[in-house]
Structures are given as C-alpha cells and as structure tokens.
Short mmCIF file of C-alpha atoms in Angstrom, two decimals:
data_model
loop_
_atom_site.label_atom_id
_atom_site.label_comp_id
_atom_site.label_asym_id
_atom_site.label_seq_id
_atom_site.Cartn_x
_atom_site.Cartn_y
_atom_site.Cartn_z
CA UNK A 169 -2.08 -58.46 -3.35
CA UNK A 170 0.77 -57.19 -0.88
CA UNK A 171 3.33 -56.94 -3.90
CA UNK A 172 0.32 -54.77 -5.91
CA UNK A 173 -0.23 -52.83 -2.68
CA UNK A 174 3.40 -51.86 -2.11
CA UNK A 175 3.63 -51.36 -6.27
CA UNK A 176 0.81 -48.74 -6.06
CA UNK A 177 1.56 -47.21 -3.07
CA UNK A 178 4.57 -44.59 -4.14
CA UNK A 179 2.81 -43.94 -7.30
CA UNK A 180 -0.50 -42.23 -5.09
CA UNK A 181 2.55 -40.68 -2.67
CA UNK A 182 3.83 -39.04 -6.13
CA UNK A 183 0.24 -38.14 -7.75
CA UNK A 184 -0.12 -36.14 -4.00
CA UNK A 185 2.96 -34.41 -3.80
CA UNK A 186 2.41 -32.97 -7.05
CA UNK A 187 -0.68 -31.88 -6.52
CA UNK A 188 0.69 -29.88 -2.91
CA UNK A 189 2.97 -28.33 -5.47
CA UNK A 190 1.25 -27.87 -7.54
CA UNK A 191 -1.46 -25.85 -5.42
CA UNK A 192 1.31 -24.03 -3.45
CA UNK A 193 2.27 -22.85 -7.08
CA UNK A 194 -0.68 -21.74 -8.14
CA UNK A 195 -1.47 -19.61 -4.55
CA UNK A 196 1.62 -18.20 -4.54
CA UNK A 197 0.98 -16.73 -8.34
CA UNK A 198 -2.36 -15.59 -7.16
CA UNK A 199 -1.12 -13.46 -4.00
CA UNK A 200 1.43 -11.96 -6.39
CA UNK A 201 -1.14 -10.89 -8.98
CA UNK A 202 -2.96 -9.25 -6.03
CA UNK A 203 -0.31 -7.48 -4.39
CA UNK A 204 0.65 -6.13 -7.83
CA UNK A 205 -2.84 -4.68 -8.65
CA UNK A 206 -2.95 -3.41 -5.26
CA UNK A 207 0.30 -1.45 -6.66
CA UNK A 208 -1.43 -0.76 -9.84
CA UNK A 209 -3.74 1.28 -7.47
CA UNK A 210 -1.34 2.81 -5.16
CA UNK A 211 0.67 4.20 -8.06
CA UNK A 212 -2.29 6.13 -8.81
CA UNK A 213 -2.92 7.76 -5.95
CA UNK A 214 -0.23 10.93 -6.15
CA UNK A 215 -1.80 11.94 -9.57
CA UNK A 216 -4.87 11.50 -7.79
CA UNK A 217 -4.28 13.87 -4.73
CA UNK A 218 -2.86 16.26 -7.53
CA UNK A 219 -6.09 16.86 -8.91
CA UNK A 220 -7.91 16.70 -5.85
CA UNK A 221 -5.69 19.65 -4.41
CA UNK A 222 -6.87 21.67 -7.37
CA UNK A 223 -10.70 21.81 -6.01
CA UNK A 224 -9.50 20.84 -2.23
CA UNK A 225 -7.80 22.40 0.33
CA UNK A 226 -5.02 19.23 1.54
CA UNK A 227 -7.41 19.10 5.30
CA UNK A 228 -11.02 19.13 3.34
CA UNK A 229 -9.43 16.18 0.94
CA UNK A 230 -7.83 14.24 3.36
CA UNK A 231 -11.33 14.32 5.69
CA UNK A 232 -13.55 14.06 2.79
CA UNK A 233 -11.60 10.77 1.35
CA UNK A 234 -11.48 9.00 4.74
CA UNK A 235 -15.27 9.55 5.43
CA UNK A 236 -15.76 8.28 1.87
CA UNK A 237 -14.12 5.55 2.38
CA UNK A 238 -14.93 5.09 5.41
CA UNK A 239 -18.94 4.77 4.46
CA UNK A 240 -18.08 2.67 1.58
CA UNK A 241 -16.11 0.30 3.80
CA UNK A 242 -19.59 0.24 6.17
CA UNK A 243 -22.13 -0.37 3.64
CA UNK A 244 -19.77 -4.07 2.68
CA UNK A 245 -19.55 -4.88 5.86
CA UNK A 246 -23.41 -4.37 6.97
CA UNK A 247 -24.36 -5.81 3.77
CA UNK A 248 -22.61 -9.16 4.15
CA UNK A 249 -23.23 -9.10 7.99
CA UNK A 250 -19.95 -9.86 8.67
CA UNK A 251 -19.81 -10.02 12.56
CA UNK A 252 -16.96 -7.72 15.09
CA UNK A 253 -13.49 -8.70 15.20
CA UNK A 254 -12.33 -10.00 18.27
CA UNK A 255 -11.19 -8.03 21.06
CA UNK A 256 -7.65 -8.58 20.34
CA UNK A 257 -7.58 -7.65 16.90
CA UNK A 258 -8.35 -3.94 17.93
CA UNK A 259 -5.11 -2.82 18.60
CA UNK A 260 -3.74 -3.78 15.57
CA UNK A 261 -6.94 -2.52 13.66
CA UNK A 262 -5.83 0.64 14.80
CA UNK A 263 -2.51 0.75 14.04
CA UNK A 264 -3.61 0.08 10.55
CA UNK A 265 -6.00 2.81 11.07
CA UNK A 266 -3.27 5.66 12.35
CA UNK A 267 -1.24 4.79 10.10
CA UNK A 268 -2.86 3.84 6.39
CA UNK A 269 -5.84 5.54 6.78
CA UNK A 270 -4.78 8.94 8.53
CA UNK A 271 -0.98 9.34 8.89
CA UNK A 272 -0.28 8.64 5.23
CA UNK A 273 -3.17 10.31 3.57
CA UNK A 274 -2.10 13.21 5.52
CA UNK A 275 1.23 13.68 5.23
CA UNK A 276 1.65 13.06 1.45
CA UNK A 277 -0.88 15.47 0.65
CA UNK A 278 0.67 18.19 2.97
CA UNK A 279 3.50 17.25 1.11
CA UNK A 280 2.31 17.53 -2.39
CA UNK A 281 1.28 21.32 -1.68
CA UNK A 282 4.67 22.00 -2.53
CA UNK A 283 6.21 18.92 -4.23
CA UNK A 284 5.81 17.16 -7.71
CA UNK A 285 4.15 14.02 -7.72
CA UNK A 286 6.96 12.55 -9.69
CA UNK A 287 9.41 13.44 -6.81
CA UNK A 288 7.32 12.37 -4.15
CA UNK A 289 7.20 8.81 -5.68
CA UNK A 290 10.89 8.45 -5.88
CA UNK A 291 11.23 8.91 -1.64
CA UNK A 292 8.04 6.69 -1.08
CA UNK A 293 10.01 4.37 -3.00
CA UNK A 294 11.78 3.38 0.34
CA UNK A 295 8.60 2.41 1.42
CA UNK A 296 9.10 -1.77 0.99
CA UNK A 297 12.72 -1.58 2.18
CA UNK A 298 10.66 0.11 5.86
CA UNK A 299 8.04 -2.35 5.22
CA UNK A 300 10.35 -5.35 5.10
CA UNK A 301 12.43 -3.64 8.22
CA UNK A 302 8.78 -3.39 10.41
CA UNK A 303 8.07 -6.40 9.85
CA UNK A 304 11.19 -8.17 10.98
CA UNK A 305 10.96 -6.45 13.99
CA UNK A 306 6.89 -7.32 14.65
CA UNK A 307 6.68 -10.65 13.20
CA UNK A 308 10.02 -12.32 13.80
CA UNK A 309 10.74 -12.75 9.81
CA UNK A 310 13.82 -13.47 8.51
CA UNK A 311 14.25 -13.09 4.78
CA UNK A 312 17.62 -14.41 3.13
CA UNK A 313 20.84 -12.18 2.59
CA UNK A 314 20.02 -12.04 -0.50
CA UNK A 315 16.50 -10.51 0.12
CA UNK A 316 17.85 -7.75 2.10
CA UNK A 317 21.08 -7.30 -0.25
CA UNK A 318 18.60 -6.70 -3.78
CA UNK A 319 16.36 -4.74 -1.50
CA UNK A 320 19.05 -2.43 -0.12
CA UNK A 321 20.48 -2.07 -3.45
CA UNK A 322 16.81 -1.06 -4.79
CA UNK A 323 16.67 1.47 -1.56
CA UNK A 324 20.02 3.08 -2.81
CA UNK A 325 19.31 3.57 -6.45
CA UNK A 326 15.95 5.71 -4.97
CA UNK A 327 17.81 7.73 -2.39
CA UNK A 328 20.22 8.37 -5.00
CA UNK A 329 17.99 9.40 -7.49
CA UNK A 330 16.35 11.67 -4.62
CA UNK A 331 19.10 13.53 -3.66
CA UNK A 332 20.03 14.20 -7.22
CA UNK A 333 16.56 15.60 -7.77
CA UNK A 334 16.35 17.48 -5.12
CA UNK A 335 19.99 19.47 -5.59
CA UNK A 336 21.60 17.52 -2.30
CA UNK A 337 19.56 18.71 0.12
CA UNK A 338 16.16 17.76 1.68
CA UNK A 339 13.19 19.70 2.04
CA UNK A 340 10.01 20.17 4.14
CA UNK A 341 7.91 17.97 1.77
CA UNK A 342 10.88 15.34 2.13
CA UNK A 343 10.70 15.23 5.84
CA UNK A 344 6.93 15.06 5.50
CA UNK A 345 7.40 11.98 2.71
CA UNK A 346 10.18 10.06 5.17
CA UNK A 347 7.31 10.73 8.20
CA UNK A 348 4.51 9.41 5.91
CA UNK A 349 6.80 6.04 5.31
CA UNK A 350 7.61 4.89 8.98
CA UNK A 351 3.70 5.22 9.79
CA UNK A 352 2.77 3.71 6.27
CA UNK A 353 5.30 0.81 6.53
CA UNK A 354 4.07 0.10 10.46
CA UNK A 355 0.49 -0.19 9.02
CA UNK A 356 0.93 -2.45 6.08
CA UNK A 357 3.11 -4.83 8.12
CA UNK A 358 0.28 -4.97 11.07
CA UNK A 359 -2.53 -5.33 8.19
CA UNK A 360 -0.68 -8.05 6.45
CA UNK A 361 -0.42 -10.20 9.96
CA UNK A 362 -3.73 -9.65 10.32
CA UNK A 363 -4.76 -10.24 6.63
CA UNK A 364 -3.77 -14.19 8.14
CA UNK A 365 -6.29 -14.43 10.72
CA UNK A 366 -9.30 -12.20 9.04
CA UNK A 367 -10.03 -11.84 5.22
CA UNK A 368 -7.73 -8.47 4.34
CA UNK A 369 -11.20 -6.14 2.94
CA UNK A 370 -12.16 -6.72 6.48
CA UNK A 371 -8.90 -5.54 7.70
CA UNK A 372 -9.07 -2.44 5.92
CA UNK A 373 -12.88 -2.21 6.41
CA UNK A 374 -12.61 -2.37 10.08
CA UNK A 375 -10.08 0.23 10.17
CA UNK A 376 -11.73 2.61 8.22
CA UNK A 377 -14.67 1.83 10.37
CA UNK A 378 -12.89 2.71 13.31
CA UNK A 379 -11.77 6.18 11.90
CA UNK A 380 -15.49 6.94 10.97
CA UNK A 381 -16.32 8.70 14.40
CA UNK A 382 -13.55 11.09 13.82
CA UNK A 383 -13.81 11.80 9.72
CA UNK A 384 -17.63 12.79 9.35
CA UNK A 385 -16.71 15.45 11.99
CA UNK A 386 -13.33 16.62 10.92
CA UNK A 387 -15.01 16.47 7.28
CA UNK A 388 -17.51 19.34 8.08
CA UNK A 389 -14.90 21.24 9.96
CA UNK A 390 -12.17 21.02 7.54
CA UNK A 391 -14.87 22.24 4.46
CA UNK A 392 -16.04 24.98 6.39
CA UNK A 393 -12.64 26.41 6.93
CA UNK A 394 -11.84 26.33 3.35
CA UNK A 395 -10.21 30.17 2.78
CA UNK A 396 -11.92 29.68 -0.70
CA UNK A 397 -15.22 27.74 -1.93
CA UNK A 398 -14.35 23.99 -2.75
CA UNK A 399 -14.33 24.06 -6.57
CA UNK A 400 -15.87 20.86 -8.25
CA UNK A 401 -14.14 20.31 -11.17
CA UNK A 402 -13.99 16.78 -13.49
CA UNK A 403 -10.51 16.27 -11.99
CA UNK A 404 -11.12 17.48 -8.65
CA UNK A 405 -14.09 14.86 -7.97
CA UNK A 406 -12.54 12.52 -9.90
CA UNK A 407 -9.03 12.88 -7.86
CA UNK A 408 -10.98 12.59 -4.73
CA UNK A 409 -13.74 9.76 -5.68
CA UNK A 410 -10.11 7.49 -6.76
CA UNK A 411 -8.35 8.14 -3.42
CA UNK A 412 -11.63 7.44 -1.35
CA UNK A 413 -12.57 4.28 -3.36
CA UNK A 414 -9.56 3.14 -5.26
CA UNK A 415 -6.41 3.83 -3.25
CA UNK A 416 -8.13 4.07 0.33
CA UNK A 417 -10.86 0.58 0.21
CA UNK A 418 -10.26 -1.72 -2.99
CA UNK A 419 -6.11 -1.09 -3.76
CA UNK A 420 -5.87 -2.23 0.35
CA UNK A 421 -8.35 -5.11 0.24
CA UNK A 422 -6.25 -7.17 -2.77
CA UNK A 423 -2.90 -5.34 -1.05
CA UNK A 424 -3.63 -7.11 2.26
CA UNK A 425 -4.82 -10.03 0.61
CA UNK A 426 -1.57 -10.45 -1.22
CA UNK A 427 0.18 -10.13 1.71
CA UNK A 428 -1.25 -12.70 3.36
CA UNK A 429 -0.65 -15.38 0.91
CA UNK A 430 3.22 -14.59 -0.20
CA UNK A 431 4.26 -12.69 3.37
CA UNK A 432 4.79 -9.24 4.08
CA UNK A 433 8.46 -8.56 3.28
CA UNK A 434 8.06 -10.81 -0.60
CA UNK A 435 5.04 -8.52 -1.22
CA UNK A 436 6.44 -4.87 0.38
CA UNK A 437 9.11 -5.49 -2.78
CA UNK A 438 6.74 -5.45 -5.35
CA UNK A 439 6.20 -1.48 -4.45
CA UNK A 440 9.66 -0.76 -6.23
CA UNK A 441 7.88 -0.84 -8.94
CA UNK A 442 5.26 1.96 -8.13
CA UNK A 443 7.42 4.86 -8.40
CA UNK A 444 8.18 4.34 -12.10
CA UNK A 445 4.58 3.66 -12.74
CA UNK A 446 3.91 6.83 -10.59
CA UNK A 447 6.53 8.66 -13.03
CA UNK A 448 4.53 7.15 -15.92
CA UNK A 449 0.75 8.49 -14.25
CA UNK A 450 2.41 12.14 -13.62
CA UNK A 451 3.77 12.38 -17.57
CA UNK A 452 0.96 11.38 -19.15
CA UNK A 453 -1.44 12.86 -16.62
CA UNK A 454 -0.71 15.79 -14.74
CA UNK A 455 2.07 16.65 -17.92
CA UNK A 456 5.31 16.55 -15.62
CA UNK A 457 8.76 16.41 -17.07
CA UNK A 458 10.00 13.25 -16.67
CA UNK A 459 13.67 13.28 -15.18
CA UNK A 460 16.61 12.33 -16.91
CA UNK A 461 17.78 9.66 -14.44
CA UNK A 462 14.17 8.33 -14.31
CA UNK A 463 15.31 5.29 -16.81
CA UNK A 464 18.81 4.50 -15.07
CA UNK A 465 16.49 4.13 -11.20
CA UNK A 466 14.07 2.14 -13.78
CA UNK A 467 16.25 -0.26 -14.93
CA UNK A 468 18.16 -0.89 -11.23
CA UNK A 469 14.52 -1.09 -9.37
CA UNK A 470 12.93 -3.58 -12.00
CA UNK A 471 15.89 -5.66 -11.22
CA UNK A 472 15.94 -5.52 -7.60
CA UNK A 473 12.33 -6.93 -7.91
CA UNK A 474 13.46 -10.04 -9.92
CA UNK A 475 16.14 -10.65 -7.38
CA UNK A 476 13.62 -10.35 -4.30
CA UNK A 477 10.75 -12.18 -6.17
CA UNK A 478 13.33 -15.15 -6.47
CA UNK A 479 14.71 -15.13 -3.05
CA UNK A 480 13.46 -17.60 -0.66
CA UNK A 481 12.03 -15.35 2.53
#
C-alpha cells in the first residue's frame, strides 16, 4: 500500500498543476477578450461625438451623455440591489468619476470642435503609455524593460505621426487632447485597482452615480443655453445614445473588468490599437481622408502590442 501511495501521489500533484495552468490560461484569455471589446467601444466614441456635435452644442452633449449614463448606470444597480461601497472606496470612486466620466468627455469634445476625429485618435494614442506611467506610481507595478521599451517605442511612432499631421506645431485642440489623457489615464488606473476589490460595472456605476447630482442640473442648463435649437437628427441621437450607453456604461464595465484580471499596465497596451480602428470608424463613417502615414504608425503600433502582450508585467 505505501509503495502504491507514494506511486500515485506525483501523478494527482501533476493532474493539479495542470489544471492551475490551465485555469490561469484560460482567465488570462478571458480578461484580454474584455479589455479588447472595451477598445472595440472606445474606438467608437470620436465618430460618435462627431455626430453628436452636429445636433449638440459640445456643453449640452457632454451633460446630456453623463446624465444618460448616469440613469442607466442607476436603474442596474437598484435593480440588482447591489448594496453602497464602502467608505473607503469613495475617494477613488471619484477619481474615476473626475476623470472618466467628466474630464475626458469634456475635453475631447471641446477638442473635436475644431479637430478631426482621425487626428484626435493619433494623440489619445499616448493614452496606455500615461496609463501604464499612473499606475506605477499608484500601485507600485513594475512591468519588465521590455514592457516599457515596446511601449515607448509604440508612444514614439504616435507622437511622430502627430507632429507630422499637425505641420510641427501643436494646437489648442492638442493641448486640450494631452489634458484629456493625464485625467483619463489617472481614472482608468484607479478603476482598474478597484475593479479587484468590487465587480468593475459597479465601479463605473458608482461613479456615474456619484456625478448624477451634478449632470441632471448642468443638463438643463447647458440645453437652455444652446445659441441655436438642439437639432435631432438620426446621427445626432444616435452619436449621443452610443457615448451615453456604449462608450460611457458598457465599453467601461468589460474595460475595468479586463483590467482586473490581466493588470492595469498589460491591458492600458491593448489601446494602441484604438487609434487605427478610430482611423478606420472616421473613413468609413464620418468620410475623412485617411493619412498617408496612417499604415507605417499601423504597422509599428500592432507590433508594439505583440511585444507588450508577451512581456511578463
């Protein structure tokens, strides 16, 4: 009996190692294929604002979206009964709330009043290079010199496609973009720590929650001061119904969610990839010329992506 005990005994060792691995594997693809479709979503949303802007003014939208959203977000949360956060999950609830539910909104579509979509995609491409940078600082990670090498690389080829674009020198939408990514990046990395301690729809629920108070108002205000009557066109309601429900409540609740399971700097790389699908949205969508170094930027980003999707964070 001891020799058939001591025979069997690696064998179940083996059989439950490859099962941990197994499991790991299969989490690790799942939180991936979230954070992706969470991309899917956020590449949309500069086409979106573009033809929300052409019924909006950039206040009325911005208001209007977040009190959408912000109603949606209520109606889960009530209907599922899902109880407060704790007390110390406030401040960081609001972080997410300055900066992913008002800051960003904001800016880009002040921004947008006088820049292409297409452009405006290229400089939020920095936005996982600031992403991975926050969350150094806040959490403590340390991804590999590898990481950080691809990812710099990635930051370059978009800077230098930028400046190209823009004839070497920056304008006010450009400050307005590089504003939009330090509060965007300090929100996603303060959602995705809390994505680990509360499901992430809650995280962006809660936050949207919180800016409720402050939306309906603003939202009457901002529609009332409209120099001209809001014009309700198919792509003006359908531009604003995709940033309130799509890019503002459901691309954040798989975003955060992805971020929990693979980490915050591994999943702030996957947004190299939104510019070029932003490029693809403004072609086909709003009819933009697509720029002649759009390819070369293409090319470089996809491969910074392998590079960081391979490197151990």
């Amino acid at each position: 009996m001891t020799a058939q005990d001591s025979a069997t005994q690696p064998s179940s060792i083996a059989v439950t190692s490859t099962a941990g691995t197994s499991t790991a594997v299969t989490s690790t693809a799942g939180g991936t294929l979230l954070a992706a479709l969470g991309v899917i979503a956020f590449s949309l949303t500069f086409p979106a604002t573009a033809w929300g802007l052409e019924g909006f003014g950039p206040w009325s939208l911005v208001a209007v979206r977040s009190a959408l959203a912000a109603l949606i977000a209520s109606c889960c949360l009530l209907a599922l009964r899902v109880p407060f956060p704790d007390r110390r999950h406030w401040r960081g609830l609001a972080v997410v709330a300055a900066g992913v539910v008002v800051g960003f909104p904001l800016l880009t579509t002040l921004a947008l009043q006088t820049s292409t979509t297409a452009h405006a995609a290229v400089v939020i491409g920095l936005l996982p290079l600031t992403t991975a940078l926050f969350s150094a600082l806040r959490t403590g990670a340390r991804p590999s010199r590898t990481f950080w090498t691809a990812a710099l690389v990635g930051a370059v080829a978009v800077v230098a496609f930028t400046v190209q674009q823009s004839g070497g020198a920056l304008s006010t939408a450009d400050l307005l973009l590089f504003g939009a990514l330090l509060i965007c990046a300090a929100g996603y990395t303060e959602g995705g720590r809390l994505a680990r301690e509360m499901p992430g729809w809650q995280v962006i629920s809660w936050a949207l929650v919180c800016c409720l108070p402050l939306a309906l108002p603003a939202t009457l205000l901002a529609l009332a001061a409209e120099p001209e009557p809001v014009r309700l066109t198919a792509h003006s309601v359908t531009g604003l119904l995709w940033v309130a429900a799509g890019s503002q409540f459901l691309g954040l609740v798989v975003w955060y969610r992805g971020m929990a399971v693979i980490g915050v700097p591994r999943a702030s790389q996957l947004q190299l990839a939104q510019p070029l699908l932003t490029l693809v949205w403004s072609v086909t969508l709003l009819g933009e010329r697509l720029p002649a170094a759009a390819p070369v930027t293409a090319v470089a980003v996809l491969v910074c992506i392998a590079l960081t999707q391979r490197a151990r964070a």
